[in-house]
Coordinates of C-alpha atoms and ligand atoms in Angstrom, one line a residue:
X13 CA 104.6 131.3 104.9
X14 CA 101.3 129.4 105.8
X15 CA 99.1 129.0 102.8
X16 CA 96.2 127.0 103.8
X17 CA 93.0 125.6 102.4
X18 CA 90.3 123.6 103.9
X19 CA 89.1 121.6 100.7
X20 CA 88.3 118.5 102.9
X21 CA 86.1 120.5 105.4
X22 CA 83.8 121.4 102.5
X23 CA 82.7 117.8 102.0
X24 CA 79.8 116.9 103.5
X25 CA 80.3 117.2 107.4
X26 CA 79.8 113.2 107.7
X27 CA 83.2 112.2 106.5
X28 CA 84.7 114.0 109.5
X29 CA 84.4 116.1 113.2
X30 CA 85.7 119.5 113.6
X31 CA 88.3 119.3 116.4
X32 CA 91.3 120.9 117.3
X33 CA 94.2 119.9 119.2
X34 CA 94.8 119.1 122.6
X35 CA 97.2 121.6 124.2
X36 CA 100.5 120.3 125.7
X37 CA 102.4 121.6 128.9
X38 CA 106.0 121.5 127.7
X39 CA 106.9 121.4 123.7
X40 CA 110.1 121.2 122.2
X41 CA 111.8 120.0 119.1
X42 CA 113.3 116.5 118.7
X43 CA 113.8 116.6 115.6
X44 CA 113.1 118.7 112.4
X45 CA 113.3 118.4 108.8
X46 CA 114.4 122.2 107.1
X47 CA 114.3 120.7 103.0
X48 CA 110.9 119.4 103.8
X49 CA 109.8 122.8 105.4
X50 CA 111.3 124.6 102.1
X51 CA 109.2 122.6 100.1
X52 CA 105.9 123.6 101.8
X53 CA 107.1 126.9 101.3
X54 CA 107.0 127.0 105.5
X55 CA 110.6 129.2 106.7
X56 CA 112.9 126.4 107.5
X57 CA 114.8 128.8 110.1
X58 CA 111.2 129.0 111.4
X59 CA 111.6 125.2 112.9
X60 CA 113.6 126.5 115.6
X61 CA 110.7 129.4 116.6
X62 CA 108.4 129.3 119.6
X63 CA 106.0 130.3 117.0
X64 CA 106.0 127.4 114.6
X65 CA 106.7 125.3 118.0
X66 CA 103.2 126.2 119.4
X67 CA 101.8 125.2 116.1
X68 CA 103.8 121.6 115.6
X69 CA 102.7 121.3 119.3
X70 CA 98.9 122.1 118.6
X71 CA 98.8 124.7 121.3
X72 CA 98.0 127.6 118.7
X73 CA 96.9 126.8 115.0
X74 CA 98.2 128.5 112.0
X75 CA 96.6 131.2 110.1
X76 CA 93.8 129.6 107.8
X77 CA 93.3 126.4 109.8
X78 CA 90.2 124.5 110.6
X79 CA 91.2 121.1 112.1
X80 CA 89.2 118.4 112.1
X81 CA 89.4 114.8 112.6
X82 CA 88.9 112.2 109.7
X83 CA 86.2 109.6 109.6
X84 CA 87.2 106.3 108.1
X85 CA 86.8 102.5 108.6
X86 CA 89.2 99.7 108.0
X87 CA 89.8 96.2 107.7
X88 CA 91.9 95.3 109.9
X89 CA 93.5 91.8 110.4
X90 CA 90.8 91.0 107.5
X91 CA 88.1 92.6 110.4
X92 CA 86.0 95.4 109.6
X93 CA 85.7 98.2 112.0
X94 CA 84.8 101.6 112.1
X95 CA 88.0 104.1 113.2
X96 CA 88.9 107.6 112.3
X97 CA 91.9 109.6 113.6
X98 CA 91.4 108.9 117.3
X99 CA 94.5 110.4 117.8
X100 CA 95.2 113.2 114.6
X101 CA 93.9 116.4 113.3
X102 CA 94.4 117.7 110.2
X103 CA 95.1 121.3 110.5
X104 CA 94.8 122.2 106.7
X105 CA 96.3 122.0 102.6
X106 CA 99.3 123.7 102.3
X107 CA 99.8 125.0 99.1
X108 CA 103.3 125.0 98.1
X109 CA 105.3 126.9 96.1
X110 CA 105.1 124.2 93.7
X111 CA 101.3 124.6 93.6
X112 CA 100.8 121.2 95.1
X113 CA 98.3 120.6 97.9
X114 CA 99.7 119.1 100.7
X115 CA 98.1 117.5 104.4
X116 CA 99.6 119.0 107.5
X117 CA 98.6 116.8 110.3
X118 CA 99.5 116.2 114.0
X119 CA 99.3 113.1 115.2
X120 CA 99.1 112.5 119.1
X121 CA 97.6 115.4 119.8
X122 CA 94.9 114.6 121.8
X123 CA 91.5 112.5 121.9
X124 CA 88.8 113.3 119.3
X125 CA 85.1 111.7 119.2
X126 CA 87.3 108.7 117.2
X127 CA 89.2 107.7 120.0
X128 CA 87.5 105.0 121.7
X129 CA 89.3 103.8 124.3
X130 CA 92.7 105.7 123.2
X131 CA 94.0 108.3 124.8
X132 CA 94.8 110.2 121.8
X133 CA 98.5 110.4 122.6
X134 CA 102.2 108.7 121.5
X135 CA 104.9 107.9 122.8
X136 CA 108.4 109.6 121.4
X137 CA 109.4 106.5 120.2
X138 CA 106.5 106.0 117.9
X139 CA 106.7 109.0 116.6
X140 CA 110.7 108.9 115.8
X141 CA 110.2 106.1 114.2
X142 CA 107.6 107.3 112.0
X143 CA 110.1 110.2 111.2
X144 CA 113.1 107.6 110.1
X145 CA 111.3 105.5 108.6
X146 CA 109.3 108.1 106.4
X147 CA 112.5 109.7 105.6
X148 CA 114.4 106.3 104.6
X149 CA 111.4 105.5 101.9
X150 CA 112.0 108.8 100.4
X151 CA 115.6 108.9 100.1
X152 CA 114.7 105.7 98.6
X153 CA 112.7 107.3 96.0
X154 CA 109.4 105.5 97.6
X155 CA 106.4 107.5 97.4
X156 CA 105.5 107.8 101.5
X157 CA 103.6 110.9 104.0
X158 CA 106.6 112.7 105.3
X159 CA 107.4 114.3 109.0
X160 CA 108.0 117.9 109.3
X161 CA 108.9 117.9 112.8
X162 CA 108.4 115.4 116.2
X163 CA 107.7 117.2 119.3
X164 CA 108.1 116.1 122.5
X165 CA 105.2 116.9 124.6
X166 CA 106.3 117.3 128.0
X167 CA 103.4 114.3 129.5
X168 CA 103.9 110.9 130.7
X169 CA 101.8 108.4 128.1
X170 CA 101.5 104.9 129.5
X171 CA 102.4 102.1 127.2
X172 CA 103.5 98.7 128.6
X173 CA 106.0 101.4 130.5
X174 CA 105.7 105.0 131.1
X175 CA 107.5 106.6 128.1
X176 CA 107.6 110.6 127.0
X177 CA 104.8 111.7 124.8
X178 CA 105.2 113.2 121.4
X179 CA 103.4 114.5 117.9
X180 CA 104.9 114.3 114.8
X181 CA 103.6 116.4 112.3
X182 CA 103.0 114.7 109.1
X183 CA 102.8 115.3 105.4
X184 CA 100.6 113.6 102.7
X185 CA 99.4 114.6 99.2
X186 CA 96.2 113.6 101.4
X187 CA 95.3 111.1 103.9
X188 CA 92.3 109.6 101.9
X189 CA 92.7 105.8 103.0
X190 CA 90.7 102.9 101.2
X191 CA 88.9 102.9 104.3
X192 CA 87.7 106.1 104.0
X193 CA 85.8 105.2 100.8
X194 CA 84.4 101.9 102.9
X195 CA 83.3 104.3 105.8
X196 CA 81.5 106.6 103.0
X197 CA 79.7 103.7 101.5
X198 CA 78.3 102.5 104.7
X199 CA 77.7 106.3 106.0
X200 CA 76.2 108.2 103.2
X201 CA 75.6 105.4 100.4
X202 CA 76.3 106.0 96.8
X203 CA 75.9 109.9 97.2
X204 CA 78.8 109.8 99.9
X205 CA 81.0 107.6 97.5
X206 CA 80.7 110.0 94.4
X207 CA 81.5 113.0 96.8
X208 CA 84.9 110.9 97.5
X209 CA 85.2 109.5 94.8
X210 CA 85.0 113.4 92.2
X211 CA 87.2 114.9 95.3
X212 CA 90.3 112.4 94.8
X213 CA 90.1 112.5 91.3
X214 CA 90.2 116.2 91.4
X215 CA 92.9 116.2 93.8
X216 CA 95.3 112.5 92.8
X217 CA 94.1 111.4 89.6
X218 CA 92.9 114.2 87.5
X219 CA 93.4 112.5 84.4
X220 CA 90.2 110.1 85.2
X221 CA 88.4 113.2 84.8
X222 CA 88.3 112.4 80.9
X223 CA 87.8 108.9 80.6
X224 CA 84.1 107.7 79.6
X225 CA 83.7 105.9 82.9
X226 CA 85.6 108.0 85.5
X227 CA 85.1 106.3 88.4
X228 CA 86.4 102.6 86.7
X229 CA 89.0 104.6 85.9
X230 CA 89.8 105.9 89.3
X231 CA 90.0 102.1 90.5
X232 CA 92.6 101.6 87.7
X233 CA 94.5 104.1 88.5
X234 CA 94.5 103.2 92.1
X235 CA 95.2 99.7 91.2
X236 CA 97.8 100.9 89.2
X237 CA 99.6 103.1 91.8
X238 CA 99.4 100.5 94.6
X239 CA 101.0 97.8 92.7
X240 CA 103.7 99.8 91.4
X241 CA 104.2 101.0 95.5
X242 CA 104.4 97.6 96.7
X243 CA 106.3 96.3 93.8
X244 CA 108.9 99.2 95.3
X245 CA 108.7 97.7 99.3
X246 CA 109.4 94.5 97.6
X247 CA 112.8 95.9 96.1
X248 CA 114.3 97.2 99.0
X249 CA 112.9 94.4 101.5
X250 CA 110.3 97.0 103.3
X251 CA 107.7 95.2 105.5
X252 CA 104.9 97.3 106.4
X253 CA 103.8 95.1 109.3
X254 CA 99.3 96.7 109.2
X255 CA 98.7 96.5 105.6
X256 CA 95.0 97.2 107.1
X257 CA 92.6 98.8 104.6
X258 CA 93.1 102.2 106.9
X259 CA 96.3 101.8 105.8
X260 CA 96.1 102.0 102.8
X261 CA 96.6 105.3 100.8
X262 CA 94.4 106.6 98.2
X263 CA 96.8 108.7 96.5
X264 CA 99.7 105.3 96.5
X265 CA 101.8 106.7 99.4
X266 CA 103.1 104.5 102.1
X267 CA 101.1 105.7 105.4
X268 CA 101.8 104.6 109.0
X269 CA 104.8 103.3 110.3
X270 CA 104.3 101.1 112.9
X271 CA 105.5 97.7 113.4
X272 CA 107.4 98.1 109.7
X273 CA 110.9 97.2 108.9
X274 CA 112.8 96.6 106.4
X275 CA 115.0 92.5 106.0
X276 CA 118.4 92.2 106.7
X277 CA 118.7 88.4 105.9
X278 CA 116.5 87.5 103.0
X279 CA 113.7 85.1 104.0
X280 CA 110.7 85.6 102.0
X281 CA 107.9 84.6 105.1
X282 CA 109.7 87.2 107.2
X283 CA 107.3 89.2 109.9
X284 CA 108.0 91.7 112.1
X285 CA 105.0 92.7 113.9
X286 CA 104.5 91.7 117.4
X287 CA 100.6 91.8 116.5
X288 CA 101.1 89.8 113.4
X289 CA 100.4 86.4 114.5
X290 CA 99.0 84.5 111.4
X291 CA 101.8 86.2 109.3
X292 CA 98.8 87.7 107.6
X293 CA 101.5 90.9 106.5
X294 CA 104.2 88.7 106.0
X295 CA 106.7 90.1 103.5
X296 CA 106.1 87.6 100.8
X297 CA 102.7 88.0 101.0
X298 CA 102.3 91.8 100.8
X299 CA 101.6 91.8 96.8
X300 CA 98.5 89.5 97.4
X301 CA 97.2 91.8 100.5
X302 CA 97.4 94.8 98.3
X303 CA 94.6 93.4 96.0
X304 CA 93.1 91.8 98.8
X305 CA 92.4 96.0 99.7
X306 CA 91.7 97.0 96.6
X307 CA 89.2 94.8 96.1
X308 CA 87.4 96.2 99.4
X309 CA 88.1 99.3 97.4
X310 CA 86.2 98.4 94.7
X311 CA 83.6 97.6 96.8
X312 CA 82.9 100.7 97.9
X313 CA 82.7 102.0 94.6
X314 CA 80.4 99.2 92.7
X315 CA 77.5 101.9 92.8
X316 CA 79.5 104.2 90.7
X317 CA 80.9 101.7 88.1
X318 CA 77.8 100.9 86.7
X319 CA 73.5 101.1 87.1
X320 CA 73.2 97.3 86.7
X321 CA 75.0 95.3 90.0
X322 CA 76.2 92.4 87.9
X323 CA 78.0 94.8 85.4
X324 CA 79.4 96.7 88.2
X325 CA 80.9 93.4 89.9
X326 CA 82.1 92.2 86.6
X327 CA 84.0 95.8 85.7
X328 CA 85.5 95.5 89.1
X329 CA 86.5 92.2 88.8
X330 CA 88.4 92.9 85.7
X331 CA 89.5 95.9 86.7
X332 CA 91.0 93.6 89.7
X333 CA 92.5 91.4 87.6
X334 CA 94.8 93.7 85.8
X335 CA 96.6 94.1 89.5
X336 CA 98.7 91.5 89.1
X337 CA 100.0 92.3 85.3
X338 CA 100.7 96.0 87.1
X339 CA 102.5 94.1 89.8
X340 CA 104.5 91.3 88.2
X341 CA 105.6 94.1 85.5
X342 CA 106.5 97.1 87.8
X343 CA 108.7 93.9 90.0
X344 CA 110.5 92.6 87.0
X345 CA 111.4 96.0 85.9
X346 CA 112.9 96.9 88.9
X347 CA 114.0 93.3 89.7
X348 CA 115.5 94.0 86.6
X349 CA 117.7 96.9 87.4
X350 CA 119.0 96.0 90.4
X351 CA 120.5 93.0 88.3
X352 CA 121.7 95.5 85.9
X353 CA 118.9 94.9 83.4
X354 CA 118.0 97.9 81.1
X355 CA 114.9 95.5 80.1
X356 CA 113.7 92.4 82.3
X357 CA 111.3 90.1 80.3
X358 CA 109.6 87.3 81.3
X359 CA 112.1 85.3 80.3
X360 CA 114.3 86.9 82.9
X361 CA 112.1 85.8 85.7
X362 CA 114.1 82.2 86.4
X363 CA 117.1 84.6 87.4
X364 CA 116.3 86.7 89.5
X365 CA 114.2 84.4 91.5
X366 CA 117.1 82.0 91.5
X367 CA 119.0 84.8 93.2
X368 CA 116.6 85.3 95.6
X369 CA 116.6 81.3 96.6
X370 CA 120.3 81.5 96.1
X371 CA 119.9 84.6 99.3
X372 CA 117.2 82.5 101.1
X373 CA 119.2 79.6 101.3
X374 CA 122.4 81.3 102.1
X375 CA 121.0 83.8 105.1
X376 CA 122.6 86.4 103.1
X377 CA 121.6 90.0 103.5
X378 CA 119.3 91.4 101.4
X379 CA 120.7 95.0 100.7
X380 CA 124.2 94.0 100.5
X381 CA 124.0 90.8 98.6
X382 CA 122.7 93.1 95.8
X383 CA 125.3 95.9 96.4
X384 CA 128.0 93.3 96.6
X385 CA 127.0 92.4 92.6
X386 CA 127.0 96.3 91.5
X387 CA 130.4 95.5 92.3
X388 CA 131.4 98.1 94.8
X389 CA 134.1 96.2 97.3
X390 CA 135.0 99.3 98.5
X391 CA 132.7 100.2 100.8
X392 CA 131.7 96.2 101.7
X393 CA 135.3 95.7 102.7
X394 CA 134.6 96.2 106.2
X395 CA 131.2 94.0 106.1
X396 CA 131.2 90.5 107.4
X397 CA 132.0 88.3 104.2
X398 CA 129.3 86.6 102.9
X399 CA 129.6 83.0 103.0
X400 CA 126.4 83.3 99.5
X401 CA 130.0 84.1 97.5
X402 CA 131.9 80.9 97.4
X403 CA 129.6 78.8 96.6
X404 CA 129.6 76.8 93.7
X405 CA 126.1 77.7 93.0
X406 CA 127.0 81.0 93.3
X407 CA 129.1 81.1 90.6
X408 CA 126.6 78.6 88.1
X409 CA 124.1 81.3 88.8
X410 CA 126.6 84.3 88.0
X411 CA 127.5 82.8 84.9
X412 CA 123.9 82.7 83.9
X413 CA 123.6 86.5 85.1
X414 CA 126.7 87.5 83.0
X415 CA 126.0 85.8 79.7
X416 CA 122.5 87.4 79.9
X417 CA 124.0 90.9 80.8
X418 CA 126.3 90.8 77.6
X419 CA 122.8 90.4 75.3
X420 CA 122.3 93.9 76.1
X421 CA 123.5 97.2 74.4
X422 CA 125.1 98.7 78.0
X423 CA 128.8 98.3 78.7
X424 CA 130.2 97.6 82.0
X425 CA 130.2 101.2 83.0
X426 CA 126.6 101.1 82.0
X427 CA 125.4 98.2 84.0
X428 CA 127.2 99.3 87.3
X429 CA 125.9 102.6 87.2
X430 CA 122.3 101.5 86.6
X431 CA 123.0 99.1 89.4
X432 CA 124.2 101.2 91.8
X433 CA 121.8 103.9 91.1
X434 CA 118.6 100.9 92.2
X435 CA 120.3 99.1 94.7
X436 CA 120.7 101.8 98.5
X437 CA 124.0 101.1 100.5
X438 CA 121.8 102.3 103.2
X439 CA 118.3 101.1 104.5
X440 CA 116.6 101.9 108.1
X441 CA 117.8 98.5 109.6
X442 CA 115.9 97.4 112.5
X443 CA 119.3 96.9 115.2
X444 CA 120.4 101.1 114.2
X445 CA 116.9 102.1 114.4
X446 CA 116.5 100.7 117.9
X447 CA 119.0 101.9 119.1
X448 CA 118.9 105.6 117.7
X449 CA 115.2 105.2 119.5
X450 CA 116.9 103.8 122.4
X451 CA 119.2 107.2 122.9
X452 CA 116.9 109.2 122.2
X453 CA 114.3 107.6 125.0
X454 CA 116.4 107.0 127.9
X455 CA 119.6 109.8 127.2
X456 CA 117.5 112.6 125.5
X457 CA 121.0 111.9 123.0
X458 CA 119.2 112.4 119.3
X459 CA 122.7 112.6 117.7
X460 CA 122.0 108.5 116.9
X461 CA 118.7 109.2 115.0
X462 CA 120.7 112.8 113.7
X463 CA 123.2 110.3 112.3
X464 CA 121.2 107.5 110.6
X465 CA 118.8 110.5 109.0
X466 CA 121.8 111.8 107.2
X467 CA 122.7 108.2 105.8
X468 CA 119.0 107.4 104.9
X469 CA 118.7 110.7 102.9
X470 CA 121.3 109.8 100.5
X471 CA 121.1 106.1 100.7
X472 CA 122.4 105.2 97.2
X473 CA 126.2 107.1 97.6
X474 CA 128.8 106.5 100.0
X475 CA 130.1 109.0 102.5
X476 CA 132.4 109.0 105.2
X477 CA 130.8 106.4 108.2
X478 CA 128.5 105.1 105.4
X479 CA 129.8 101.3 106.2
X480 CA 128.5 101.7 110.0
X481 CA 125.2 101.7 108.5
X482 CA 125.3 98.8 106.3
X483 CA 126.5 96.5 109.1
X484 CA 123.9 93.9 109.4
X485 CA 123.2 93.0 113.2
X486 CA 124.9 91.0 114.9
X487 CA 123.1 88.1 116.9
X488 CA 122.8 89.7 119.7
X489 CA 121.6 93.2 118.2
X490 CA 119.4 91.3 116.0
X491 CA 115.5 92.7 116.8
X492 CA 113.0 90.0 115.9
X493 CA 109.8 91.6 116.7
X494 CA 108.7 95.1 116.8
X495 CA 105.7 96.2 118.7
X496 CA 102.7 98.8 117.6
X497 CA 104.2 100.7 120.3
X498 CA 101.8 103.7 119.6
Ligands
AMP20 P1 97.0 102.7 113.6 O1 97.2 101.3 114.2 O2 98.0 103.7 114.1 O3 96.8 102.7 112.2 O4 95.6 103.1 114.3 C1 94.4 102.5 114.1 C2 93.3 103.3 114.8 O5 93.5 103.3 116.2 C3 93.2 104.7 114.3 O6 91.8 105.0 114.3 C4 93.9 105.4 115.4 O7 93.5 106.8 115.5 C5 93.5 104.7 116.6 N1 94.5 104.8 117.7 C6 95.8 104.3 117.8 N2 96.4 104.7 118.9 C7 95.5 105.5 119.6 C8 95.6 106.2 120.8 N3 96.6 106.2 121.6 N4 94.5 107.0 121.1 C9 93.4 107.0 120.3 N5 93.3 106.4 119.2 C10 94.3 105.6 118.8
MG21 MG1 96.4 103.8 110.8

């Protein structure tokens, strides 16, 4: 069942601090996730054990475990500041039955020398949220960390109000951030870097491993797998809300859902965050932030590119450069199939963007505008109707669409199907997360969050009470802000 390694704890002992969970006086499940638990090769029948419970609840550790706390730094808000997990352990690798390597961590489970004024803990809310949310992106088909379990804790934590405290135990192909590598620079020099640097190739990109100048190619690689990941968020209206450099995964998953959320209404400046005052993480602007990291990530690694500075900076800068070709080709690709587009071109750029002014200006909603063309009525029937529809601009624009769909080789049956397979009936919309959270807070009900799971897990497909979850709010429901609530 448990088949751990501890490949990070034999990096030099700098780049973290052996520590083990804080034990908890009452654990029990909230909520569990059985296909994930297969995967790991972990006994899904085992998530309703004491056993595994005393383990998700970091009051005994597995077999093969030596937890430790990660060092990193971050830029956050465009600030640099030394973090780490102040409030995570990493119990081991889990090698699945896949062979893949795979991070089990708990998060809120206690203080650790990163904590700083933190109490190490999170609230049940938090956590859940992290859970949906994580979940939605992968039935999305979003690379993302995943949550085997949440945990209720039995302890008060004190937010703005008392709320329950939790752990969810999370996933990731490894929780390497970009700020990792800018704590490592800063720490151990260029020594530090290389260590980092040889163990994510190793582990995420071995393919660098042949190219004349491994390390450049690691940053293209990175840059590569970033773009491609926010070119996704950008598809299915995801805001992260702390695109912060600690947020940012080495590997190209999505990584810490806190203030996210994904648009109902299209408007392109939307922001979520309570703590996002400038609109720094703005929607529209999440493209340019993800170079903006990268190019602290390349930073970091200017040692390793080259022995001369200038060449270094000028490989880096190229390398930097090639973002936005990654970006602008993964968007218009995808762009591209949601419209039914086997093939989007350049030339294809005027309209889709005119559809998304045509949404903009209309307040129509996002995820349905888009289902609405893949031409499923069925299950929209019992939506509001979309006012976007009769207009005469509308229908200029649709006549555009349709001439340039019959240039292409696919019939009807073709384009629908390619449609329906890129655009999700379903997304984790703010209003049903809430209140899912909401139960599951004041009721101890988790049937709400039971409910939305099952819908976000097969987000493309209808099935019956699929058209609950693609209600947009109404103005009442609608939540405007969401708070770091950790
Ligand atoms: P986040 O905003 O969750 O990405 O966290 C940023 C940093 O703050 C990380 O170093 C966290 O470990 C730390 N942190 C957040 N909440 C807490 C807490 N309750 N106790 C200790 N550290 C925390
Ligand atoms: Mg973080």
């Amino acid at each position: 069942m448990w088949n751990l390694e501890n490949t990070y704890a034999n990096l030099n002992s700098g780049l973290y601090a052996r520590q083990a969970p804080t034990a908890v006086p009452e654990p029990h499940w909230v909520v569990t996730n059985p296909a994930l638990a297969d995967s790991l090769g972990l006994d899904p029948a085992a998530l309703q054990s004491e056993e595994l419970l005393a383990i998700c609840a970091g009051n005994a550790l597995p077999p093969g475990s030596l937890p430790l706390a990660q060092a990193y730094a971050g830029h956050q808000f465009g600030n640099f500041t030394i973090l780490g997990d102040g409030r995570a352990v990493l119990l081991g690798e889990q090698r699945t039955p896949s062979g893949e390597r795979i991070d089990i961590q708990l998060k809120g489970s206690g203080p650790t020398p990163f904590s700083r004024r933190g109490d190490g803990r999170a609230t049940l809310s938090a956590m859940l949220r992290e859970f949906i949310i994580s979940e939605a992106l992968y039935g999305l088909g979003i690379a993302t960390t995943r949550s085997l379990a949440v945990i209720a804790t039995g302890e008060t934590v004190y937010r703005q109000q008392a709320e329950p405290g939790a752990i969810v135990v999370r996933t990731a192909a490894s929780h390497v951030r970009v700020g990792t590598f800018e704590y490592a620079i800063r720490q151990g020099g260029a020594e530090r870097v290389r260590e980092l640097a040889d163990y994510c190739i190793d582990r995420h990109y071995p393919e660098c491993q042949q190219a004349d100048n491994r390390y450049l190619a690691l940053l293209d690689a990175v840059i590569q797998r970033q773009a491609r990941l926010i070119a996704q968020w950008m598809q299915v209206g995801f805001i992260h809300g702390v695109m912060n450099t600690d947020n940012m995964s080495l590997c190209g998953e999505s990584i810490d859902f806190g203030p996210c959320a994904f648009m109902d209404e299209y408007a392109a400046n939307t922001v979520f965050s309570s703590i996002d005052q400038q609109g720094r993480y703005a929607f529209s602007n999440q493209p340019a932030i993800g170079q903006w990291n990268l190019a602290r990530f390349a930073e970091s690694l200017l040692p390793l590119l080259a022995e001369e500075q200038a060449t270094a900076i000028s490989l880096a800068q190229e390398a930097l450069g090639a973002y936005v070709d990654y970006y602008q080709q993964a968007w218009l690709q995808g762009m591209g199939h949601k419209l039914g587009l086997s093939e989007a071109t350049e030339a294809d750029r005027p309209l889709i963007e005119d559809w998304l002014t045509l949404l903009e200006q209309h307040k129509a909603d996002f995820t349905n505008s888009f289902r609405a063309l893949a031409g499923d009525a069925a299950s929209l029937a019992e939506l509001p109707p979309q006012p976007l529809f009769n207009q005469p601009a509308f229908s200029q624009w649709q006549q555009r669409w349709q001439v340039r769909l019959a240039e292409q080789t696919l019939d009807q049956a073709e384009v629908t199907a390619l449609m329906q397979a890129h655009n999700p009936q379903v997304i984790a919309r703010n209003h049903q997360v809430e209140q899912a959270l909401q139960a599951a807070r004041q009721f101890g009900d988790l049937q709400p969050c039971e409910q939305l799971l099952n819908h976000l897990r097969k987000p493309f497909s209808s099935s019956p009470g699929t058209a609950k979850y693609c209600l947009p709010p109404k103005p009442a429901e609608r939540v405007r802000e969401t708070f770091c609530g950790t």
